[in-house]
PDB file of C-alpha atoms in Angstrom:
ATOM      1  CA  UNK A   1     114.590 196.543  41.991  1.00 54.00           C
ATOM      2  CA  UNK A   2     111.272 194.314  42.708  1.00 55.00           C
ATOM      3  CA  UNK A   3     108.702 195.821  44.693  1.00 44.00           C
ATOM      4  CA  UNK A   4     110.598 195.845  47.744  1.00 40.00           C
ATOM      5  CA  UNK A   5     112.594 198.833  49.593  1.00 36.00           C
ATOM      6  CA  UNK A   6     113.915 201.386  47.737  1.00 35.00           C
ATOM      7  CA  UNK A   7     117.797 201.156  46.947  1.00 36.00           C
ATOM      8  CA  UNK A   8     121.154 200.809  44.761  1.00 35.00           C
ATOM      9  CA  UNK A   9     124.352 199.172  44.689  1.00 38.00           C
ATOM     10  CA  UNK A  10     127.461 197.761  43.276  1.00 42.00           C
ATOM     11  CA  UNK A  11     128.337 194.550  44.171  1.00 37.00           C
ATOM     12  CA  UNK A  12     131.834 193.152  44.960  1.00 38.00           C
ATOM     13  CA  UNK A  13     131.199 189.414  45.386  1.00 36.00           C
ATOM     14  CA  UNK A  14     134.218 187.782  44.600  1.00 32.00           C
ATOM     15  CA  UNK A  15     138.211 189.286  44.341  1.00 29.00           C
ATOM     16  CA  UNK A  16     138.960 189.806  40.678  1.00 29.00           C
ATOM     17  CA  UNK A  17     135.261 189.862  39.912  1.00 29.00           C
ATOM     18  CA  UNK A  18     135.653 193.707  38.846  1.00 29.00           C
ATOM     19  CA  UNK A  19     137.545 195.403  36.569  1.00 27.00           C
ATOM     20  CA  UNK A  20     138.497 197.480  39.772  1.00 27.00           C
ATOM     21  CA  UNK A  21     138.554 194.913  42.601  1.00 26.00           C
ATOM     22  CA  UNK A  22     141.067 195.001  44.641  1.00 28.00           C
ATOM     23  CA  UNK A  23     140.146 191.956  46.877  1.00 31.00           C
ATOM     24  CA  UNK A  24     137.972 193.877  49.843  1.00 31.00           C
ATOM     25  CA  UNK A  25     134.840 192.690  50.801  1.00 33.00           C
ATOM     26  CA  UNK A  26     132.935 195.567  48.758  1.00 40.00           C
ATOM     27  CA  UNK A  27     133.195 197.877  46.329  1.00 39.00           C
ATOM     28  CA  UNK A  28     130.952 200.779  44.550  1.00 44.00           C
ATOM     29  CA  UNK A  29     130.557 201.779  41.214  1.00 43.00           C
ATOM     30  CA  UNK A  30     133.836 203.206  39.372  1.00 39.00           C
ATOM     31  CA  UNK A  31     132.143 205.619  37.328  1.00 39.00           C
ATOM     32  CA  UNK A  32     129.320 207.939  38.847  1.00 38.00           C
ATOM     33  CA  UNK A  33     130.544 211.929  38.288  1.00 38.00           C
ATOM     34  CA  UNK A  34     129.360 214.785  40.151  1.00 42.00           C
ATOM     35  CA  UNK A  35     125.880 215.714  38.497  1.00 47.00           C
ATOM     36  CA  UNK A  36     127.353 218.590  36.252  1.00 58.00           C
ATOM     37  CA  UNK A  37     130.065 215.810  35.424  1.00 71.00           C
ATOM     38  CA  UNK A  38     127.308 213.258  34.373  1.00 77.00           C
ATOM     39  CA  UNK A  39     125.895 215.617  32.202  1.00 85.00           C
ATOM     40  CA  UNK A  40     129.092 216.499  30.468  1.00 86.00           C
ATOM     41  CA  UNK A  41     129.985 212.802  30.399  1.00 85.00           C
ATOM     42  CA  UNK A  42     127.201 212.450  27.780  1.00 91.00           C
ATOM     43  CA  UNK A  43     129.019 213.986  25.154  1.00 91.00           C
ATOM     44  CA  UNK A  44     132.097 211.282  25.445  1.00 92.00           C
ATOM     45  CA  UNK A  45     128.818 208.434  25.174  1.00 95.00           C
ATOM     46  CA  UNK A  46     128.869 206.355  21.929  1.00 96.00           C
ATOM     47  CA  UNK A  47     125.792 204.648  23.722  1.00 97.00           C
ATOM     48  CA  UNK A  48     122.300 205.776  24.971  1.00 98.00           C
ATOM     49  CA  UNK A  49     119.784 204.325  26.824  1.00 98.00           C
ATOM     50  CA  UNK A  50     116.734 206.803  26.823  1.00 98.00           C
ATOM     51  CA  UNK A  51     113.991 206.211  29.568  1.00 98.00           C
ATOM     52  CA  UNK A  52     110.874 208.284  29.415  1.00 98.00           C
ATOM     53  CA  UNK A  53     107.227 208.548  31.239  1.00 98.00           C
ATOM     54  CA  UNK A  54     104.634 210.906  30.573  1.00 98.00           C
ATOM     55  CA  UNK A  55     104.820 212.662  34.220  1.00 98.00           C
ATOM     56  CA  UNK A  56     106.915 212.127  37.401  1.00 98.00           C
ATOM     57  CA  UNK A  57     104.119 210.318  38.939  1.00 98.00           C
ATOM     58  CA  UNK A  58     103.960 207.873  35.866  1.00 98.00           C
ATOM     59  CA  UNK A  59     104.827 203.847  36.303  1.00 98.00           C
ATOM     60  CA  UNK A  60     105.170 203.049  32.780  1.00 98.00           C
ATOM     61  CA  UNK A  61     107.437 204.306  30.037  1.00 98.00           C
ATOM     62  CA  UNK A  62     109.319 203.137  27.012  1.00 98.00           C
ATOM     63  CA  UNK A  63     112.552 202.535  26.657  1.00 98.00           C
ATOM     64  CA  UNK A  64     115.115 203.191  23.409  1.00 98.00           C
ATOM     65  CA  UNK A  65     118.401 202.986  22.684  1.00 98.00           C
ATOM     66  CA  UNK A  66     121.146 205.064  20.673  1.00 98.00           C
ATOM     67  CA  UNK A  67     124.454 204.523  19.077  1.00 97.00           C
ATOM     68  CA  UNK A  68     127.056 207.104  16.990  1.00 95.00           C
ATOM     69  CA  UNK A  69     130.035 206.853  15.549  1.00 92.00           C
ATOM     70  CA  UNK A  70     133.347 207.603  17.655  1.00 81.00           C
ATOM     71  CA  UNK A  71     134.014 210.817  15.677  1.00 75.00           C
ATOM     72  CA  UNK A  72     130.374 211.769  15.190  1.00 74.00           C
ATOM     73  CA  UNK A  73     127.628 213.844  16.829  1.00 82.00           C
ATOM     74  CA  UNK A  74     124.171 211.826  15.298  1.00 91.00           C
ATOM     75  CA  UNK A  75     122.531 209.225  17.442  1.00 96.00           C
ATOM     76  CA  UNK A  76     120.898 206.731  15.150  1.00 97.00           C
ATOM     77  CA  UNK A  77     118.397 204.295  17.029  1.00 98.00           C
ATOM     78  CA  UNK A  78     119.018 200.984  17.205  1.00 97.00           C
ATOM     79  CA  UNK A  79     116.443 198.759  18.022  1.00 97.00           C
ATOM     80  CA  UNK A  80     112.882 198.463  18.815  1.00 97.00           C
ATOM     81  CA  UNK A  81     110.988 200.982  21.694  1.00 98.00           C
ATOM     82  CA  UNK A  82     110.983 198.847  24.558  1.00 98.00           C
ATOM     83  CA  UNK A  83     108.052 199.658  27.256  1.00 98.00           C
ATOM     84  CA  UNK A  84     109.032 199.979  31.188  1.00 98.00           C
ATOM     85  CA  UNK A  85     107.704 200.114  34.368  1.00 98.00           C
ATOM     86  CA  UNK A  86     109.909 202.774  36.930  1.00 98.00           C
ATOM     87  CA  UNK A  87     109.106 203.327  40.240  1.00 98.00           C
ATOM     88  CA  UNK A  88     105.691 202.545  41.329  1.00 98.00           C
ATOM     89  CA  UNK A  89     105.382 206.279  42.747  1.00 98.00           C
ATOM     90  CA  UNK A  90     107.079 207.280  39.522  1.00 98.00           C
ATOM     91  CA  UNK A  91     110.188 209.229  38.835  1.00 98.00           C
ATOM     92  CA  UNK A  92     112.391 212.047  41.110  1.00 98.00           C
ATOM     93  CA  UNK A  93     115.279 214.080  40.388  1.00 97.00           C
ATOM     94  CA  UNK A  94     118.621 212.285  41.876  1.00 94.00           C
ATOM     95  CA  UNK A  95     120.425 215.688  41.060  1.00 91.00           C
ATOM     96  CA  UNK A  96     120.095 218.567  43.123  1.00 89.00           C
ATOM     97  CA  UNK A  97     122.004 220.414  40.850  1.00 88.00           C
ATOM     98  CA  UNK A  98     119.033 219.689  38.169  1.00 91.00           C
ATOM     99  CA  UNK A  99     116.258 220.125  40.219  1.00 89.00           C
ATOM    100  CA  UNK A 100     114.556 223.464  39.084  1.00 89.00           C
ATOM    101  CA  UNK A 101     112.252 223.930  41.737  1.00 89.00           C
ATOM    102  CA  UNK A 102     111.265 222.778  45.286  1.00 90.00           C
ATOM    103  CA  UNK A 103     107.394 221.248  43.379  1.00 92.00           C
ATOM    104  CA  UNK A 104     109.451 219.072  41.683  1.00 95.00           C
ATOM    105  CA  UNK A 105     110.610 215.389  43.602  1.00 97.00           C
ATOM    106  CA  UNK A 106     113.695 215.087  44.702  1.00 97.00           C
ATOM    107  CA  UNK A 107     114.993 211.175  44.984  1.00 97.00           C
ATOM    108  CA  UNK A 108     115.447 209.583  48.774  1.00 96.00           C
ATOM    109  CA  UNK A 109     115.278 206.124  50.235  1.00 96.00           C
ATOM    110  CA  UNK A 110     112.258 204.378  50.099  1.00 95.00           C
ATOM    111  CA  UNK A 111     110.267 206.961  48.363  1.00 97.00           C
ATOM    112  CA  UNK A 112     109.298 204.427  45.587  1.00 97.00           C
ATOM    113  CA  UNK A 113     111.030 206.713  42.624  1.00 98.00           C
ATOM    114  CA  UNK A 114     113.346 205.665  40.477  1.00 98.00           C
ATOM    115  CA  UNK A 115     115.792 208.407  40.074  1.00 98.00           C
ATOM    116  CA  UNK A 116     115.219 210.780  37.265  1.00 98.00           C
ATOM    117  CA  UNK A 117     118.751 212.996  35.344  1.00 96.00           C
ATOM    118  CA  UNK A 118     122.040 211.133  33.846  1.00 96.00           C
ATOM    119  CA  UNK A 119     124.067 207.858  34.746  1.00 96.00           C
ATOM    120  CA  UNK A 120     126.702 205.796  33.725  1.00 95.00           C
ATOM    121  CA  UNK A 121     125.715 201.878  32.925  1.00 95.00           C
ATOM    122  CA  UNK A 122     128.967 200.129  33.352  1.00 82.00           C
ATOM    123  CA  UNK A 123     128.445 196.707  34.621  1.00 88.00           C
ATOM    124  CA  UNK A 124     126.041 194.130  34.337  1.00 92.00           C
ATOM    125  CA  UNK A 125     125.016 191.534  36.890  1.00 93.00           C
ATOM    126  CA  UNK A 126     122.970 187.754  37.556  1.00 93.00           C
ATOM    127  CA  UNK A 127     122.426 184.489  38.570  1.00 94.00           C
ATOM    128  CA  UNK A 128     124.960 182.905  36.125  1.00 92.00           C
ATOM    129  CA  UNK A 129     128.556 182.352  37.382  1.00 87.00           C
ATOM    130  CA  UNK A 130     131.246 183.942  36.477  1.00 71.00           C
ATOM    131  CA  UNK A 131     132.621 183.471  32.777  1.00 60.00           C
ATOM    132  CA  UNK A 132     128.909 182.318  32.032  1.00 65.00           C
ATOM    133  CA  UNK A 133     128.358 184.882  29.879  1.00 70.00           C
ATOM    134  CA  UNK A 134     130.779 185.175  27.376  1.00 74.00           C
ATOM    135  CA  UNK A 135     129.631 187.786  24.648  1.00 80.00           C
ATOM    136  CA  UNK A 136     129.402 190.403  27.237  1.00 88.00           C
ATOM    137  CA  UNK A 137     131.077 193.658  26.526  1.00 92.00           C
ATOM    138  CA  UNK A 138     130.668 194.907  30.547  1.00 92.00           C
ATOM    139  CA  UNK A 139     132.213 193.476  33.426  1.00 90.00           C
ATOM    140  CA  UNK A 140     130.114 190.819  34.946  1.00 90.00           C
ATOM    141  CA  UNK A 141     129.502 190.358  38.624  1.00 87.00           C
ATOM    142  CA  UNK A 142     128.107 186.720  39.026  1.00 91.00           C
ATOM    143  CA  UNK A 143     125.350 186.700  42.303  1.00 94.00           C
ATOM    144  CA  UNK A 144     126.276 184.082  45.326  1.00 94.00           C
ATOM    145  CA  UNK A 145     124.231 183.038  48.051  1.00 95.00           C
ATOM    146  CA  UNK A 146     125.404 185.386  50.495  1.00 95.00           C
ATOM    147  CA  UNK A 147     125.165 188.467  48.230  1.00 94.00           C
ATOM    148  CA  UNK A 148     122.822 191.127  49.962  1.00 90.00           C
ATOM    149  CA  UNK A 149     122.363 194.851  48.651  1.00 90.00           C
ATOM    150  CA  UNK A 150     122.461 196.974  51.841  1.00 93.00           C
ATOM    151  CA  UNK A 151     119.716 199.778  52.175  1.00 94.00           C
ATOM    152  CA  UNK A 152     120.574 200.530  55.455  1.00 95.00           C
ATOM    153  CA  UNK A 153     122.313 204.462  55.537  1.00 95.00           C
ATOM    154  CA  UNK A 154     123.716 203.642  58.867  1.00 96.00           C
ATOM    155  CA  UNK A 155     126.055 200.958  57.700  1.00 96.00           C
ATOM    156  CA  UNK A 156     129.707 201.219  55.770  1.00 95.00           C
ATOM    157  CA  UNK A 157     128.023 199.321  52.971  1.00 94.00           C
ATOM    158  CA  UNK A 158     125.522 201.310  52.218  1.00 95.00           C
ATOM    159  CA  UNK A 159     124.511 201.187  48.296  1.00 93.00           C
ATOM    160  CA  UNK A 160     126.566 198.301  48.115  1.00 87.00           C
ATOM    161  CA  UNK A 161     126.292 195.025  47.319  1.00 84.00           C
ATOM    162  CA  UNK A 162     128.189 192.453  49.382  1.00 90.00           C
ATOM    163  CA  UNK A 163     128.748 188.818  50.079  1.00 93.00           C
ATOM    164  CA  UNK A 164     127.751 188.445  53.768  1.00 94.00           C
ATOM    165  CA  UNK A 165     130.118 185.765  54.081  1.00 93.00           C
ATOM    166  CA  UNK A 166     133.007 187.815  52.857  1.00 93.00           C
ATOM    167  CA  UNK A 167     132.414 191.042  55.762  1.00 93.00           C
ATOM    168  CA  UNK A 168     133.954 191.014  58.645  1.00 93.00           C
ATOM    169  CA  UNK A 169     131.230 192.726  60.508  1.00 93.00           C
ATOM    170  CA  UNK A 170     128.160 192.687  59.522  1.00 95.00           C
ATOM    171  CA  UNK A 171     127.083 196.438  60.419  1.00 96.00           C
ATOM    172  CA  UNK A 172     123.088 196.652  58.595  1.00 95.00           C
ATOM    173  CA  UNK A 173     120.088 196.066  59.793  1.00 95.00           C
ATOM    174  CA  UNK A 174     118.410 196.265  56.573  1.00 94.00           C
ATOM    175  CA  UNK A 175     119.497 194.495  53.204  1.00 93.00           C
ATOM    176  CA  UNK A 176     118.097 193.028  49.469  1.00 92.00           C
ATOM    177  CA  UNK A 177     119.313 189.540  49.340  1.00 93.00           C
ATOM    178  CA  UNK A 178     120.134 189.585  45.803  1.00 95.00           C
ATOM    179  CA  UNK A 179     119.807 186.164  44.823  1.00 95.00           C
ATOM    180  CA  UNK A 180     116.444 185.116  46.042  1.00 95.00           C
ATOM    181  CA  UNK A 181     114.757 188.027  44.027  1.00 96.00           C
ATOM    182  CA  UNK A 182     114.178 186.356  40.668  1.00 96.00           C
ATOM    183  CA  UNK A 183     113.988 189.498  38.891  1.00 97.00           C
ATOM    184  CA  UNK A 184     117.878 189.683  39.329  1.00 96.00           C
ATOM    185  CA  UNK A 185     118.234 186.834  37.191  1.00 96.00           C
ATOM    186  CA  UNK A 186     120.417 189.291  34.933  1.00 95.00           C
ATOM    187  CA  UNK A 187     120.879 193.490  34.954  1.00 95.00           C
ATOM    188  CA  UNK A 188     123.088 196.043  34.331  1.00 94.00           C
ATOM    189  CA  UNK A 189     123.960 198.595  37.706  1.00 90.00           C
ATOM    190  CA  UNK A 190     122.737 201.838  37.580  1.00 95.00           C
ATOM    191  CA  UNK A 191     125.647 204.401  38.370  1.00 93.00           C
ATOM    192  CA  UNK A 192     123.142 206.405  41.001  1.00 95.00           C
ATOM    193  CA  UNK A 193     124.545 208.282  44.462  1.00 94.00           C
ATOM    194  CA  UNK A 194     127.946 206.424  44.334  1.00 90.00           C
ATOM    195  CA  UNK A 195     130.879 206.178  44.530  1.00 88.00           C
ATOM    196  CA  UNK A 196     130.567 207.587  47.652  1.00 89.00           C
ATOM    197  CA  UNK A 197     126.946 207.287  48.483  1.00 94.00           C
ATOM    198  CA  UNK A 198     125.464 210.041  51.012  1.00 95.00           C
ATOM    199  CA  UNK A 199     122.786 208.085  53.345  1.00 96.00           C
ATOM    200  CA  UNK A 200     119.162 208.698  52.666  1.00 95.00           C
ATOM    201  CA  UNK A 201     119.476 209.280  48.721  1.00 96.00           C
ATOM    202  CA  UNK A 202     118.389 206.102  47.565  1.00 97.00           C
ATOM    203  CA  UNK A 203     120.609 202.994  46.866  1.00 96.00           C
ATOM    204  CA  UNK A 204     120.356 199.675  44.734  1.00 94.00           C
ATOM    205  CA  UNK A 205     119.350 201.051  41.615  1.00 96.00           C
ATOM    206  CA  UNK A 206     119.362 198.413  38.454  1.00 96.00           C
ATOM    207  CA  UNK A 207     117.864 198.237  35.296  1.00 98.00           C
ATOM    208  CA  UNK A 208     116.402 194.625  35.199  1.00 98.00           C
ATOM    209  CA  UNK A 209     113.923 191.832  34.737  1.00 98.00           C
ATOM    210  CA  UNK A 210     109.993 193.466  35.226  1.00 98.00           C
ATOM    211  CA  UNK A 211     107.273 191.770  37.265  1.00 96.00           C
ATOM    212  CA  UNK A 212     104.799 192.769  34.349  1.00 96.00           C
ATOM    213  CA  UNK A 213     103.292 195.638  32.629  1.00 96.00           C
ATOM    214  CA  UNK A 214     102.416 198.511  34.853  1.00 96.00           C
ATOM    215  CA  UNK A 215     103.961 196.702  38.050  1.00 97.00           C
ATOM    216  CA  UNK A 216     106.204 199.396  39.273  1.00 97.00           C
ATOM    217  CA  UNK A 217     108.894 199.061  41.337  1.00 97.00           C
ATOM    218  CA  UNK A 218     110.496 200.045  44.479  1.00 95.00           C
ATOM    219  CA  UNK A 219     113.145 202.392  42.814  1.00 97.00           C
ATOM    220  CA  UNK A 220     114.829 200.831  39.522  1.00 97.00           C
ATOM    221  CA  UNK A 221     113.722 200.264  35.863  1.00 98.00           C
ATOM    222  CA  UNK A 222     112.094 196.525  34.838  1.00 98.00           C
ATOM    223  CA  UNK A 223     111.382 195.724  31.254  1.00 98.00           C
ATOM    224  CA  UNK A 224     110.934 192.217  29.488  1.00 98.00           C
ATOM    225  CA  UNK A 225     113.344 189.517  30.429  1.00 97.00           C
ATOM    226  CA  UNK A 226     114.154 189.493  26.568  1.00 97.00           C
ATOM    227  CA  UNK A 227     114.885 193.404  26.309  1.00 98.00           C
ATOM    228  CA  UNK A 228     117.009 193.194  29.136  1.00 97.00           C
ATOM    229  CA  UNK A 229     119.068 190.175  27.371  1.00 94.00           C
ATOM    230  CA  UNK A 230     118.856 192.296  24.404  1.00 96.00           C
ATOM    231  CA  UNK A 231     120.327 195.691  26.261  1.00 97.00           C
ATOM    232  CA  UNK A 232     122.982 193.856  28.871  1.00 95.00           C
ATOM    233  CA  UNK A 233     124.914 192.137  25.412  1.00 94.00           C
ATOM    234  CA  UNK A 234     124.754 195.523  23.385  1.00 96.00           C
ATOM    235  CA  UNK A 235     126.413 197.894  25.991  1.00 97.00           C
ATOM    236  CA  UNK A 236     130.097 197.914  25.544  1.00 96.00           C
ATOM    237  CA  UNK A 237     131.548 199.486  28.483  1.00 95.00           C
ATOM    238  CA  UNK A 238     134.474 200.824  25.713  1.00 94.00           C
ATOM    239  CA  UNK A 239     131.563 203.043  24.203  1.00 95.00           C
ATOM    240  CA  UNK A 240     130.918 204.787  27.834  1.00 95.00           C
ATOM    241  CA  UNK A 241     127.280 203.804  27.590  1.00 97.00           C
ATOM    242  CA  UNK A 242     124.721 206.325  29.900  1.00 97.00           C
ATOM    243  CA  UNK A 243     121.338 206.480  30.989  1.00 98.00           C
ATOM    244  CA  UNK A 244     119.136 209.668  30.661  1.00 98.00           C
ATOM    245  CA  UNK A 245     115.621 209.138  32.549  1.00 98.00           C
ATOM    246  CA  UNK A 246     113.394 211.667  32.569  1.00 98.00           C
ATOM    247  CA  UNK A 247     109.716 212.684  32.156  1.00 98.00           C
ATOM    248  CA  UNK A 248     108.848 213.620  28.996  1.00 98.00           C
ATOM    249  CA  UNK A 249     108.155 216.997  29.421  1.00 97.00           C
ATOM    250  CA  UNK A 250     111.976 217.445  31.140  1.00 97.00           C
ATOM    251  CA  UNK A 251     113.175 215.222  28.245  1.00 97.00           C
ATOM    252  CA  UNK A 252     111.750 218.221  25.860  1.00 97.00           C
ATOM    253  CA  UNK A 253     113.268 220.655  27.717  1.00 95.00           C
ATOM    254  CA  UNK A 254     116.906 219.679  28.127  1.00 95.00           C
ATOM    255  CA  UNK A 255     116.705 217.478  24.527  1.00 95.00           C
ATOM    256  CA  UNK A 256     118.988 220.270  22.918  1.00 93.00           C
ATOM    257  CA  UNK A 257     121.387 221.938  25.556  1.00 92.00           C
ATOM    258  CA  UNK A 258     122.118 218.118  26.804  1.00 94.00           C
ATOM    259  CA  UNK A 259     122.191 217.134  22.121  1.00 93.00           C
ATOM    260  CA  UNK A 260     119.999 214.483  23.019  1.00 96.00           C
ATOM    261  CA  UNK A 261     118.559 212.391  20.313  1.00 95.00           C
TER     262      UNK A 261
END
């Protein structure tokens, strides 16, 4: 996300919009494991995004991407490195369950990190309507007017993304509204602290559209308006594309238990 209030979300802005919709008013990611899960998950990827910085205070990073065969083990790279700004206090573990030790951050609301360990990338997102994007390989969620991301840990939508036309009570105090953020223009949801989100942990987390180099943001990863074109019409949803975010030093350490590239 911009430089705003830390948060994620999945957004449910029209019925049928999702692969998963079912008509409600919202709806959270479909595919966000327990943390031991999301590490497992990685070895049924065919896709990797791979976000490093040099320390968990770091802003900027690069970005590459991965691909192997269904049958294979070898992640070729595909692409060119891609550089990123994270959270403009850096990076912080959204995984208990990989946090080593008590020195190291540990993710929360509106701690300006963008959550550090594994996540699924599973549907994209922006400004054009539905159907206005027709070579994507992810389910699209088009933005409306009304759509707000609600940061608010008090409310039944938290980490969510809804239209506030479409809720029958509006129950938050504190929101994103999606569509007046230019940097939304298009992005691809971050599976973090869903599907059912525990208040406090940080919510609306996207990869998406940077303000510039070294401008960090409140929580999410921002790269080039091009890149992100680039990355939203290469995942395939089919190839169970993930994230892995990480320091570098972490990155080091985990590179061969986790048969990282």
């Amino acid at each position: 996300m911009p430089m705003r209030r830390g948060a994620w979300w999945l957004p449910t802005l029209a019925a049928g919009v999702l692969a998963c919709a079912s008509g409600s008013p919202a709806a959270r990611p479909t595919a966000a494991p327990a943390p031991s899960g999301e590490v497992a998950a990685l070895g049924a990827a065919r896709q990797l995004i791979v976000v490093t910085t040099p320390a968990w205070d770091s802003v900027s990073g690069t970005l590459r991407r991965y691909e192997r065969a269904a049958d294979g083990d070898a992640w070729t790279a595909v692409g060119d490195v891609v550089p990123v700004a994270v959270g403009h206090a850096g990076l912080a573990w959204g995984s208990d369950a990989l946090r080593r030790s008590s020195s190291e951050p540990r993710k929360r609301e509106g701690d300006g990190r963008a959550p550090a360990g594994v996540f699924p990338l599973d549907t994209a997102f922006g400004f054009a309507a539905d159907g206005g994007v027709p070579t994507l390989r992810l389910p699209y969620v088009p933005l409306v007017a009304g759509s707000e991301c609600v940061d608010d840990g008090a409310s039944v939508h938290y980490n969510t993304v809804v239209d506030r036309a479409r809720v029958p009570q509006v129950d938050w105090t504190s929101s994103e509204r999606m569509r007046q953020i230019g940097q939304y223009r298009l992005g691809v949801i971050v599976g973090y602290n869903a599907p059912a989100p525990v208040a406090g942990r940080g919510s609306c987390i996207f990869l998406h559209i940077w303000s510039g180099p070294g401008v960090g943001t409140a929580g999410c990863t921002a790269f080039p308006a091009s890149a992100v074109e680039t990355v939203v019409h290469w995942l395939d949803r089919s190839r169970r594309p993930m994230l892995v975010q990480l320091p570098s030093s972490e990155y080091a350490r985990v590179r061969a238990a986790w048969r990282l590239p």
